Tab-separated table of C-alpha atoms in Angstrom:
chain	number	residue	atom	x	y	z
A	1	UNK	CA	28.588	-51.863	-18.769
A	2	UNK	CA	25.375	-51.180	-19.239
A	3	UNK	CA	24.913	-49.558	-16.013
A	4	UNK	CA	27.831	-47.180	-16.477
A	5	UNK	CA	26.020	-45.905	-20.045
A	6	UNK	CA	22.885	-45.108	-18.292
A	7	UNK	CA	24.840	-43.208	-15.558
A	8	UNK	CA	26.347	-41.463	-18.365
A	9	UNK	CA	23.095	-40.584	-20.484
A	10	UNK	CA	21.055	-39.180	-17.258
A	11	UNK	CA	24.231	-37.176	-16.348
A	12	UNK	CA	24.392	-35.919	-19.589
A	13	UNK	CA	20.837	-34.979	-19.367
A	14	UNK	CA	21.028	-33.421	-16.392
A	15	UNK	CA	21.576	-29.615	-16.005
A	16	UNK	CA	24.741	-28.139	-14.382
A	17	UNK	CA	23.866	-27.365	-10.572
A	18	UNK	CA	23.588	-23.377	-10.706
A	19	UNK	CA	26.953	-22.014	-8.700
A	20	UNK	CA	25.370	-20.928	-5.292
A	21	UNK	CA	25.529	-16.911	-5.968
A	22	UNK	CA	23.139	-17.789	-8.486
A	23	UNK	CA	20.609	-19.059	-6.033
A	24	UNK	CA	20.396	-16.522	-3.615
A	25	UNK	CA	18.750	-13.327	-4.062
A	26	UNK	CA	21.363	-10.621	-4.420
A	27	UNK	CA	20.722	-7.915	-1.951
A	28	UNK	CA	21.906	-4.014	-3.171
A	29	UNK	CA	22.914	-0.895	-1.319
A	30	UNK	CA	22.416	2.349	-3.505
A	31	UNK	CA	24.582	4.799	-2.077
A	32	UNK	CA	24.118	7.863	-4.080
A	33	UNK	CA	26.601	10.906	-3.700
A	34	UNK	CA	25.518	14.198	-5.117
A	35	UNK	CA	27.981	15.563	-7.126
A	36	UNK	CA	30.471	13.348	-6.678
A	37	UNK	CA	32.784	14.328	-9.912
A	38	UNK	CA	34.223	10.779	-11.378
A	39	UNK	CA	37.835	13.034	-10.699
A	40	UNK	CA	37.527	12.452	-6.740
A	41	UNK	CA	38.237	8.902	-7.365
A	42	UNK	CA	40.231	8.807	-10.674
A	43	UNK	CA	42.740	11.327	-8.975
A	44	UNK	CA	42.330	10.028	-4.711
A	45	UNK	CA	46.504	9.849	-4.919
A	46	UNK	CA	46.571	13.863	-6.411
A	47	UNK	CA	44.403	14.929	-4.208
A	48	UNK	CA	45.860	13.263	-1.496
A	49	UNK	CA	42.412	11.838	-0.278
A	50	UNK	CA	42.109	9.792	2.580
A	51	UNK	CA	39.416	7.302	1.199
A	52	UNK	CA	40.007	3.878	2.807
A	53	UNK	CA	35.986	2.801	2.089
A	54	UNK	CA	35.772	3.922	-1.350
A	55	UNK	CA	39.295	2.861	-2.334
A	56	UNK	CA	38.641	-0.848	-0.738
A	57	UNK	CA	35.644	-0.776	-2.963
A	58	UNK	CA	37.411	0.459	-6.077
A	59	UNK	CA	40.016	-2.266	-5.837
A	60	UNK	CA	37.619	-5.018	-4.915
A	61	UNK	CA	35.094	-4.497	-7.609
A	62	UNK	CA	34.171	-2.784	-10.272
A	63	UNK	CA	34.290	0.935	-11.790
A	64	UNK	CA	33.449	3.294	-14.197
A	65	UNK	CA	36.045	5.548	-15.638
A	66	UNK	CA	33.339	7.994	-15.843
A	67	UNK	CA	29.695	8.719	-15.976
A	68	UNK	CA	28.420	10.641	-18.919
A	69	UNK	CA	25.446	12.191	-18.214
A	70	UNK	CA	21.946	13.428	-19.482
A	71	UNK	CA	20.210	16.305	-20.619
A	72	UNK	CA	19.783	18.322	-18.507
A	73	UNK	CA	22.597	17.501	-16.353
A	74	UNK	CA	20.821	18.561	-12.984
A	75	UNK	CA	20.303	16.509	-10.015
A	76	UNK	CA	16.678	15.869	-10.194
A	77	UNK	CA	16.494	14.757	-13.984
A	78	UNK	CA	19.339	12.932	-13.400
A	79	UNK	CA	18.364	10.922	-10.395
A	80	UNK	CA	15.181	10.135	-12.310
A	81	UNK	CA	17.681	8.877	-15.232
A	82	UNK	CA	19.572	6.525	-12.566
A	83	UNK	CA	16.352	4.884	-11.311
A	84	UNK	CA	14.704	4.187	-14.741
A	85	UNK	CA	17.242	4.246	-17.442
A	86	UNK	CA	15.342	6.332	-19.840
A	87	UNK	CA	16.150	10.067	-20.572
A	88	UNK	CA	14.560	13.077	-18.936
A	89	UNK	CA	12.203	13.602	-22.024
A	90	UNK	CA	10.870	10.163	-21.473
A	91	UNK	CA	10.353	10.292	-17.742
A	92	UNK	CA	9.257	13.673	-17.361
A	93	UNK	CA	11.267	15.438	-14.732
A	94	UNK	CA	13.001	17.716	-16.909
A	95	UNK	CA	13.899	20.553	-14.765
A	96	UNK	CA	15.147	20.930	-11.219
A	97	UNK	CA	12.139	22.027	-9.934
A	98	UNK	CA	8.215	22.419	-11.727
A	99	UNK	CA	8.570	26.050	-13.179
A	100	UNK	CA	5.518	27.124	-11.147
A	101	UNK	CA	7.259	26.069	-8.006
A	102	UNK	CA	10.209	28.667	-7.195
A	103	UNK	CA	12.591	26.604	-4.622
A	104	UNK	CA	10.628	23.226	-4.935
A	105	UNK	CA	11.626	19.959	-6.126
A	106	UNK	CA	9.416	17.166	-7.876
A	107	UNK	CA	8.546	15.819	-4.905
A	108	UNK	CA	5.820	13.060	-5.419
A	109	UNK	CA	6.825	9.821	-7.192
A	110	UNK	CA	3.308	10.313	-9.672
A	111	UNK	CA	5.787	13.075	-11.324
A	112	UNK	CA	7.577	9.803	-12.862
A	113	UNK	CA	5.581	8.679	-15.958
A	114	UNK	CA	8.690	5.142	-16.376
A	115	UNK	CA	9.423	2.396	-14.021
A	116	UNK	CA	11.588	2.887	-11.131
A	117	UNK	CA	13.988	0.634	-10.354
A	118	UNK	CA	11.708	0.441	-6.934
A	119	UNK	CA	8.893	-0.092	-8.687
A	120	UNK	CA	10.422	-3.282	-9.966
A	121	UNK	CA	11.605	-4.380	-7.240
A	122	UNK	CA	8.268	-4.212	-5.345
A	123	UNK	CA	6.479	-6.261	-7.984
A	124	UNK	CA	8.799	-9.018	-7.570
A	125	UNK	CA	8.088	-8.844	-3.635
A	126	UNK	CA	11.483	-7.955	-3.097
A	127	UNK	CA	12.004	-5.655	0.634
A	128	UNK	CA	12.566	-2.208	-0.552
A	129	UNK	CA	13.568	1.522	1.370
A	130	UNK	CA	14.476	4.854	0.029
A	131	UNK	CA	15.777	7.236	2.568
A	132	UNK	CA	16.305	11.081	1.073
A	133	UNK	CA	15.653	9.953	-2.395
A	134	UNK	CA	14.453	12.628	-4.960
A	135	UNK	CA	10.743	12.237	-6.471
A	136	UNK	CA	9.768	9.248	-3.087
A	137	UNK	CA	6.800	11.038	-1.758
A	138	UNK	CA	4.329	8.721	-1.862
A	139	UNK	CA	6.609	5.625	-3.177
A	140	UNK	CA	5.266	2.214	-2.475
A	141	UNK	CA	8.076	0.941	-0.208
A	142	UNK	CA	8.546	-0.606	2.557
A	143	UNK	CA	10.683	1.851	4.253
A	144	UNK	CA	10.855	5.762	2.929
A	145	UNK	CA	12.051	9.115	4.658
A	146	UNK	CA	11.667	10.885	1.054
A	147	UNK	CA	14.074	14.376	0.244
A	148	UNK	CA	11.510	16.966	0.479
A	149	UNK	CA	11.551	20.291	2.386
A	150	UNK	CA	8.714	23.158	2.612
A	151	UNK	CA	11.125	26.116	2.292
A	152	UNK	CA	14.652	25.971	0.820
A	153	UNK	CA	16.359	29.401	1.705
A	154	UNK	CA	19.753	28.180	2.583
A	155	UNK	CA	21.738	24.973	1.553
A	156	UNK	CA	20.809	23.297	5.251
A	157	UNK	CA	17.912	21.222	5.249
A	158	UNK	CA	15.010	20.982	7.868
A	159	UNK	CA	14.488	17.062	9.371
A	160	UNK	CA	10.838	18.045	10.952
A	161	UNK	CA	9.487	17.960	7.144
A	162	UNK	CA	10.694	14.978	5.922
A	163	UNK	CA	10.377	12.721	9.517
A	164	UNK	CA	6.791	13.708	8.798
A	165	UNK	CA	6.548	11.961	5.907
A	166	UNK	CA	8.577	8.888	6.720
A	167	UNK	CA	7.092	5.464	6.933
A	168	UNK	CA	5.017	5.226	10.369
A	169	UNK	CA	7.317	4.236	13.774
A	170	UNK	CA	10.496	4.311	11.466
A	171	UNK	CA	12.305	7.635	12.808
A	172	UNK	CA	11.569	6.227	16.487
A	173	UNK	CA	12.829	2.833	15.494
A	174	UNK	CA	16.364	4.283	14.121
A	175	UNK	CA	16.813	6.617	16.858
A	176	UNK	CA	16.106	3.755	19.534
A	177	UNK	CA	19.632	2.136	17.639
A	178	UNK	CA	21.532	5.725	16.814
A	179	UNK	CA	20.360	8.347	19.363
A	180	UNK	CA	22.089	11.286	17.679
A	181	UNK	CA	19.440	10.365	14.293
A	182	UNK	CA	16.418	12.562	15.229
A	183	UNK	CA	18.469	16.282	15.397
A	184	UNK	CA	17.008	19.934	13.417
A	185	UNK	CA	18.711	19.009	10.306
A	186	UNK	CA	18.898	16.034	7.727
A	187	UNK	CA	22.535	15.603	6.770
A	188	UNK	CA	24.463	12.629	5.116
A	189	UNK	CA	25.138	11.488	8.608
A	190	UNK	CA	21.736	10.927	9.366
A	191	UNK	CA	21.047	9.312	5.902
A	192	UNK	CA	23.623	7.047	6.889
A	193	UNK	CA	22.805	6.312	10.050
A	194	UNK	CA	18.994	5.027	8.656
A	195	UNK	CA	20.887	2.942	5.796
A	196	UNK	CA	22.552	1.416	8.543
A	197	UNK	CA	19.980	0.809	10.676
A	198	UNK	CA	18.254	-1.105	7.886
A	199	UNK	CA	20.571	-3.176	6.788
A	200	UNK	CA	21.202	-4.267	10.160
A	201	UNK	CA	17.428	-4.834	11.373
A	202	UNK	CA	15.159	-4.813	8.261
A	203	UNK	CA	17.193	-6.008	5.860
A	204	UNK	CA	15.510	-4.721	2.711
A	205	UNK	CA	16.734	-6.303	-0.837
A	206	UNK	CA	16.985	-2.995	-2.098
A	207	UNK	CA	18.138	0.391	-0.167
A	208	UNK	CA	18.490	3.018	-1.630
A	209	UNK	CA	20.091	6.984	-0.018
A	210	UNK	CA	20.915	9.895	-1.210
A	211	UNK	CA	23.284	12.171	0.154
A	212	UNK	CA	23.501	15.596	-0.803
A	213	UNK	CA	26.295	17.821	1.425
A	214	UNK	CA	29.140	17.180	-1.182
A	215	UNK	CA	27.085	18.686	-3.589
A	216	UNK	CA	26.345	21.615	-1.689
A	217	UNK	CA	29.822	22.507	-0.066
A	218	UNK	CA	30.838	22.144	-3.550
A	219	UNK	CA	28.226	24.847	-4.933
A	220	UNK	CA	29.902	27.188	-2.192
A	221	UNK	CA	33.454	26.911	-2.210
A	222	UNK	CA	34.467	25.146	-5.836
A	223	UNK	CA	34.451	22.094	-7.683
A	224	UNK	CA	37.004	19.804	-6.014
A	225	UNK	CA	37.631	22.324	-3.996
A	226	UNK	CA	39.838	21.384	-0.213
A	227	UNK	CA	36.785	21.945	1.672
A	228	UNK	CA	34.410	19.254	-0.105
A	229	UNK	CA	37.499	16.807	0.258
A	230	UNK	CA	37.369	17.473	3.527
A	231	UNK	CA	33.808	16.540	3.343
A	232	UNK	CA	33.736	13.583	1.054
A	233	UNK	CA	36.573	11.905	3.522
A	234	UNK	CA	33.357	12.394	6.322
A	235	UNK	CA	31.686	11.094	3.966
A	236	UNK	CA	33.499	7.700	3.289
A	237	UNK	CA	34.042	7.124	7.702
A	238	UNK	CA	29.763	6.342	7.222
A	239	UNK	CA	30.074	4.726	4.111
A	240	UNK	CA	33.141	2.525	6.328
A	241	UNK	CA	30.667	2.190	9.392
A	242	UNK	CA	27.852	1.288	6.671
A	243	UNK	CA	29.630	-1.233	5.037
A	244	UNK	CA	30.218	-3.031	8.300
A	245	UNK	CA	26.401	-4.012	8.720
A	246	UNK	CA	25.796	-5.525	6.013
A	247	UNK	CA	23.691	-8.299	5.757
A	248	UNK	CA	25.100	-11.522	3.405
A	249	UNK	CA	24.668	-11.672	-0.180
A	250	UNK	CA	24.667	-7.800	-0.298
A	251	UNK	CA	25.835	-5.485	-3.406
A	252	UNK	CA	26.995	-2.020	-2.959
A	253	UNK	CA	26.738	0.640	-5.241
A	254	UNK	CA	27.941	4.171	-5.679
A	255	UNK	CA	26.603	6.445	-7.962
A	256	UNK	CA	25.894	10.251	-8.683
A	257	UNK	CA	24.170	12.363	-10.398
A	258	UNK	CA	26.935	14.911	-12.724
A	259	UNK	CA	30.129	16.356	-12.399
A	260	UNK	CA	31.515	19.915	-11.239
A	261	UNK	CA	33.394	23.116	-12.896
A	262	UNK	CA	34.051	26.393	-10.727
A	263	UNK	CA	32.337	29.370	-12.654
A	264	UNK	CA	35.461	31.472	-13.168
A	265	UNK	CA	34.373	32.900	-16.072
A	266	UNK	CA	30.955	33.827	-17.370
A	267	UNK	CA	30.750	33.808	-21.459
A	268	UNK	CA	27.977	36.037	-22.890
A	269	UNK	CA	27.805	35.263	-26.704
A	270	UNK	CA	24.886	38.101	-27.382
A	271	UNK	CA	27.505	40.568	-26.028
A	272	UNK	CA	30.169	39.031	-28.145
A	273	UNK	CA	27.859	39.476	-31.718
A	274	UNK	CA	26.610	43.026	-30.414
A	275	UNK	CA	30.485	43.455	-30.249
A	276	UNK	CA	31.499	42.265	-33.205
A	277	UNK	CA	28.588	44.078	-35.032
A	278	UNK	CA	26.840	40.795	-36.075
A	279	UNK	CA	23.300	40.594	-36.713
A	280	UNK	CA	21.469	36.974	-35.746
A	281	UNK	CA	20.185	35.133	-32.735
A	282	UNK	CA	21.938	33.098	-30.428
A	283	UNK	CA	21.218	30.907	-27.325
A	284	UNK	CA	22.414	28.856	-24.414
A	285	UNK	CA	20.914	26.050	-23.699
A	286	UNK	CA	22.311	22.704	-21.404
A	287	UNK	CA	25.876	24.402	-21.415
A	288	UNK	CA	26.108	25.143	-25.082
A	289	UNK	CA	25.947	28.091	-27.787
A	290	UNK	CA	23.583	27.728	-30.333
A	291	UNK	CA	22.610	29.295	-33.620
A	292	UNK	CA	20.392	28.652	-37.117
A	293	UNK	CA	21.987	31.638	-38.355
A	294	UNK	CA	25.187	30.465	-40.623
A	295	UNK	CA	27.080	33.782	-40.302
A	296	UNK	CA	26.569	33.753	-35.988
A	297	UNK	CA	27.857	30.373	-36.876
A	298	UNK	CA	31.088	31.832	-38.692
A	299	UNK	CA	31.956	34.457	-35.994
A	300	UNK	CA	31.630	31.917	-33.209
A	301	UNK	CA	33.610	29.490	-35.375
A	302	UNK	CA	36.650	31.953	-35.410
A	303	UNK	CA	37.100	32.062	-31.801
A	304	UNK	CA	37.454	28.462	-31.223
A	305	UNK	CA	40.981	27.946	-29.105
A	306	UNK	CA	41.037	32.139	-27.802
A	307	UNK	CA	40.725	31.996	-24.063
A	308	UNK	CA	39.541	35.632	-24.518
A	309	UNK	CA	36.325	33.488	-26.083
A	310	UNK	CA	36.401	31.449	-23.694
A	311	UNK	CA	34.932	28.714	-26.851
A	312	UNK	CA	36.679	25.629	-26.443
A	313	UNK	CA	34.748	23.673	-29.581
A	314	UNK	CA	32.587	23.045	-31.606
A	315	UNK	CA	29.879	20.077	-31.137
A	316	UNK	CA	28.844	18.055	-33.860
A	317	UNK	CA	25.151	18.399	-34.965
A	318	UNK	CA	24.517	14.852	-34.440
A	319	UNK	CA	25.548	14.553	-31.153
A	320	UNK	CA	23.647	17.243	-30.201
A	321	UNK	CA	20.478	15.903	-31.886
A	322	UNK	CA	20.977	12.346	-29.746
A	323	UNK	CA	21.313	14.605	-26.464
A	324	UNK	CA	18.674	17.327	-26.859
A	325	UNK	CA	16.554	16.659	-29.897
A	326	UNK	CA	14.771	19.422	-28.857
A	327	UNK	CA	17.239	21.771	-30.001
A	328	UNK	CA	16.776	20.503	-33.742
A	329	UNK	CA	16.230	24.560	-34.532
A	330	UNK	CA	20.160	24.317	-34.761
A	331	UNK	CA	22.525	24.309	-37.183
A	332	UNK	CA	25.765	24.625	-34.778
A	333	UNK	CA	26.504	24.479	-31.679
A	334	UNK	CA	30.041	25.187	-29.305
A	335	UNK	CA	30.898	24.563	-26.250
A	336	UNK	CA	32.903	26.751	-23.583
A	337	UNK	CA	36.345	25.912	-22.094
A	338	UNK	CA	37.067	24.359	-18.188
A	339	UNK	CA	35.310	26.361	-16.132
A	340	UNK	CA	33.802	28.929	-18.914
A	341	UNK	CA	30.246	29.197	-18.194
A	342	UNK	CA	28.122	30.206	-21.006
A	343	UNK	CA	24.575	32.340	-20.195
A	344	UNK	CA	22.497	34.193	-22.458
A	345	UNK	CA	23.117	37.538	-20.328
A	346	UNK	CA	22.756	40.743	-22.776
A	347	UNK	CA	24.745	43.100	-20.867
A	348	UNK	CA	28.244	43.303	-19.224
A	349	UNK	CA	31.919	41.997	-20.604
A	350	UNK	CA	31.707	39.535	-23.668
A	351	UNK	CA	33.780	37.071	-21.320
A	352	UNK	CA	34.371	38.082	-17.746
A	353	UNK	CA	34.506	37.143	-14.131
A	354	UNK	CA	32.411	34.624	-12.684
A	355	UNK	CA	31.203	33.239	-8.638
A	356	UNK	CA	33.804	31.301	-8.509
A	357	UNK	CA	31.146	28.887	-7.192
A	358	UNK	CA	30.584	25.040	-8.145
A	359	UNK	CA	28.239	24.935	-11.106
A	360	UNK	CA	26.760	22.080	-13.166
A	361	UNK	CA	24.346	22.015	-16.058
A	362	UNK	CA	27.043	21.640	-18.784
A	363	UNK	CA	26.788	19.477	-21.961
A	364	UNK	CA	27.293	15.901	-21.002
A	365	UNK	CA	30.140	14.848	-23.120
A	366	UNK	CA	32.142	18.069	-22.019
A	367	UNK	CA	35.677	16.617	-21.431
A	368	UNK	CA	36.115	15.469	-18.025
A	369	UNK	CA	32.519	16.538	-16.977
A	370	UNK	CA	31.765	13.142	-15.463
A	371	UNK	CA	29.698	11.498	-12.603
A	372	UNK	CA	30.474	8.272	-10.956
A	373	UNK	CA	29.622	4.762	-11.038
A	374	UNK	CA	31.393	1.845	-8.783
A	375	UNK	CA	29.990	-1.393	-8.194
A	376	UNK	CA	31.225	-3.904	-5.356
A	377	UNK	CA	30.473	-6.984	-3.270
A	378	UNK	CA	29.173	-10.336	-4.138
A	379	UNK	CA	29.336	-11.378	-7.768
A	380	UNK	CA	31.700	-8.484	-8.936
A	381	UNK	CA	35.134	-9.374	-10.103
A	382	UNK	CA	37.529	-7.611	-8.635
A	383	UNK	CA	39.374	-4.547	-10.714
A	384	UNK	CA	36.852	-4.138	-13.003
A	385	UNK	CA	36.977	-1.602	-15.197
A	386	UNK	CA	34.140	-0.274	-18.114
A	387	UNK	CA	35.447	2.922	-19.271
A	388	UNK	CA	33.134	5.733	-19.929
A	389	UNK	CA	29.325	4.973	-19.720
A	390	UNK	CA	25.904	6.103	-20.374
A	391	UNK	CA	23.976	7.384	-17.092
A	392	UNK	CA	21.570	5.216	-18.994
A	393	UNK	CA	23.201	1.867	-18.236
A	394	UNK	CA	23.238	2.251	-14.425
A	395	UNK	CA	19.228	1.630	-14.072
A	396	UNK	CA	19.439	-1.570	-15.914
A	397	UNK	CA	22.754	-3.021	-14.455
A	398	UNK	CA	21.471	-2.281	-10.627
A	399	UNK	CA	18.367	-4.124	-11.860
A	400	UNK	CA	20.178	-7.158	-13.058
A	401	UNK	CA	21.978	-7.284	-9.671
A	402	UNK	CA	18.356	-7.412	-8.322
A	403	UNK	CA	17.452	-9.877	-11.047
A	404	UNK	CA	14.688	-7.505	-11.881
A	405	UNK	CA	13.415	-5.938	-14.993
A	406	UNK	CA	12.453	-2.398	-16.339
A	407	UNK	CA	11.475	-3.222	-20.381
A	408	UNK	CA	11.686	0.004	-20.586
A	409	UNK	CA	15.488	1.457	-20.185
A	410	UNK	CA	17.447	2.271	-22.937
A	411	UNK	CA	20.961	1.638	-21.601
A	412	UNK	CA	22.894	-1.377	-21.384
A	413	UNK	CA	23.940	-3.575	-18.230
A	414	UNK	CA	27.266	-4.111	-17.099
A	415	UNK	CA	26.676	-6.633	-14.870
A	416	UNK	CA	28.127	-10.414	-15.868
């Protein structure tokens, strides 16, 4: 008797054996796809896309009805955003290039003044690699072929520049595996093809690729338009053939960076009050029209709903203060219909044609102006689903995959 109540004490004493996930460091592949719109997975059936990678992941784990994103909503303030979870005005790359740098990007990672998700990866000794990723040069990683090119005349990018500047023996070492690697051009193949290489024979705990040719078909033919489906379907046969290397204990996730309109209309509000024979100031900043002038206010008011406008609503001052602070000069501010695109042009039709070209840079809560967040592999319950997020929260729920921190992040984790 007394035997059995001392069995019973220490086991009551003792802690719960931790389940065996919860022993074994997590590995995570970062797939990021540029301007992949949250719509090219919410509507795969409408569009008739032939997904198989990206759906199995969907099904399997866990998604995001939709991304909303930062401001700006550009790709290089944005990936900064995903990697640190703090907003562009915090970390610094505010723009999508430094304004004395026509055609540049922030290349070097010392443009970064918060935490990377890298950065706290590496100072828990955890295997890291970066392959194409925006603001790498000079990252301490393990393994990094950083996005950077010297000139950037045409959408296609040069692979001489960044092999240069990859980690020492790594291009020979992924081309000794996948021959067709070391070519005259990066593409998302060849991103691909180094993820997979990695996972295979290095084995970092965190990987992390960027990969860009969505975004750009996109810019030239349309948001959503047949030829990037075309494109993103390419895209999902490497994520399928990337998937298949994986090492155990591995998390995948897919992000972006913002969501797409087609500029079918341009909307010039300075030609609109010149019009209308109103006197004030007016501007256009991160997709909206803004005034401190209460009867620009009124006229712009009026047109809310007429297509020949092309103003679809009007923001509310406090949301605008918790996106762009900045902009506290305000005292109202509208937005532009689907594919409206608002500029601060002074001459030429008050609303008129546009490119007809994929554009970003809208106001982040814009309806269905969304990027893309799925989550999938070990440790994610299957059919998942979190709504609408923050771009925010994705820094701090890929770090609690890694069991990292970053104090710093201002979004939430969705990991459980």
């Amino acid at each position: 008797m007394a035997l059995g109540l001392a069995i019973t004490a220490l086991a009551a004493n003792q802690k719960p054996s931790p389940a065996p996930h919860d022993r074994i460091q997590r590995k995570l592949l970062v797939i990021s796809i540029d301007g992949l719109d949250a719509r090219f997975l919410k509507d795969a059936d409408r569009m008739h896309l032939k997904i198989p990678a990206l759906r199995r992941m969907i099904a399997q784990g866990a998604m995001a009805d939709g991304v909303i994103g930062v401001t700006p909503t550009l790709t290089w303030p944005s990936y900064a955003s995903l990697v640190t979870g703090v907003p562009p005005a915090v970390h610094g790359i505010t723009t999508n290039g430094p304004p004395d740098k026509p055609g540049q990007g922030w290349w070097s990672v010392a443009s970064l003044k918060t935490q990377t998700l890298w950065q706290a990866a590496a100072a828990k000794q955890l295997k890291t690699a970066l392959l194409f990723w925006p603001t790498s040069v000079g990252a301490r990683v393990d393994f990094d072929c950083p996005e950077f090119w010297e000139t950037h005349d045409s959408p296609e990018i040069s692979f001489a520049p960044i092999a240069d500047k990859c980690t020492s023996g790594l291009v020979e070492r992924i081309a000794s595996v996948y021959p067709s690697f070391t070519k005259s051009l990066w593409t998302d193949r060849t991103g691909m093809e180094a993820a997979s290489y990695l996972e295979q024979y290095e084995q970092p705990d965190l990987t992390m690729v960027h990969i860009a040719d969505l975004d750009v078909e996109q810019r030239e033919t349309g948001a959503l338009s047949l030829y990037s489906r075309d494109l993103l379907e390419s895209d999902d046969e490497l994520i399928g053939s990337a998937l298949k290397t994986l090492p155990p204990h591995t998390v995948v996730a897919i992000i972006s960076d913002h969501g797409f309109e087609t500029a079918d209309h341009v909307v010039r509000p300075k030609v609109m009050l010149k019009q209308a024979k109103v006197r004030g100031s007016v501007q256009v900043r991160y997709g909206l029209i803004g005034t401190s002038e209460a009867n620009v206010a009124a006229l712009l008011r009026k047109e809310i709903g007429n297509r020949k406008s092309g103003i679809s609503r009007e923001v509310p001052m406090s949301e605008v203060r918790a996106f762009a602070p900045q902009l506290k000069q305000w005292t109202a501010a509208f937005d532009t219909l689907p594919n409206y695109v608002a500029s601060e042009e002074e001459r030429g039709a008050a609303v008129g044609l546009g490119s007809h070209k994929g554009v970003n840079d809208f106001w982040p809560t814009r309806p269905a102006y969304r990027a893309s967040f799925v989550l999938w592999g070990e440790g994610v319950k299957a059919g998942t689903r979190w709504g609408e997020i923050s771009m925010l929260d994705v820094a701090p729920t890929l770090a609690d995959v890694l069991r990292v921190k970053l104090p710093a992040a201002k979004g939430i984790s969705h990991w459980k």
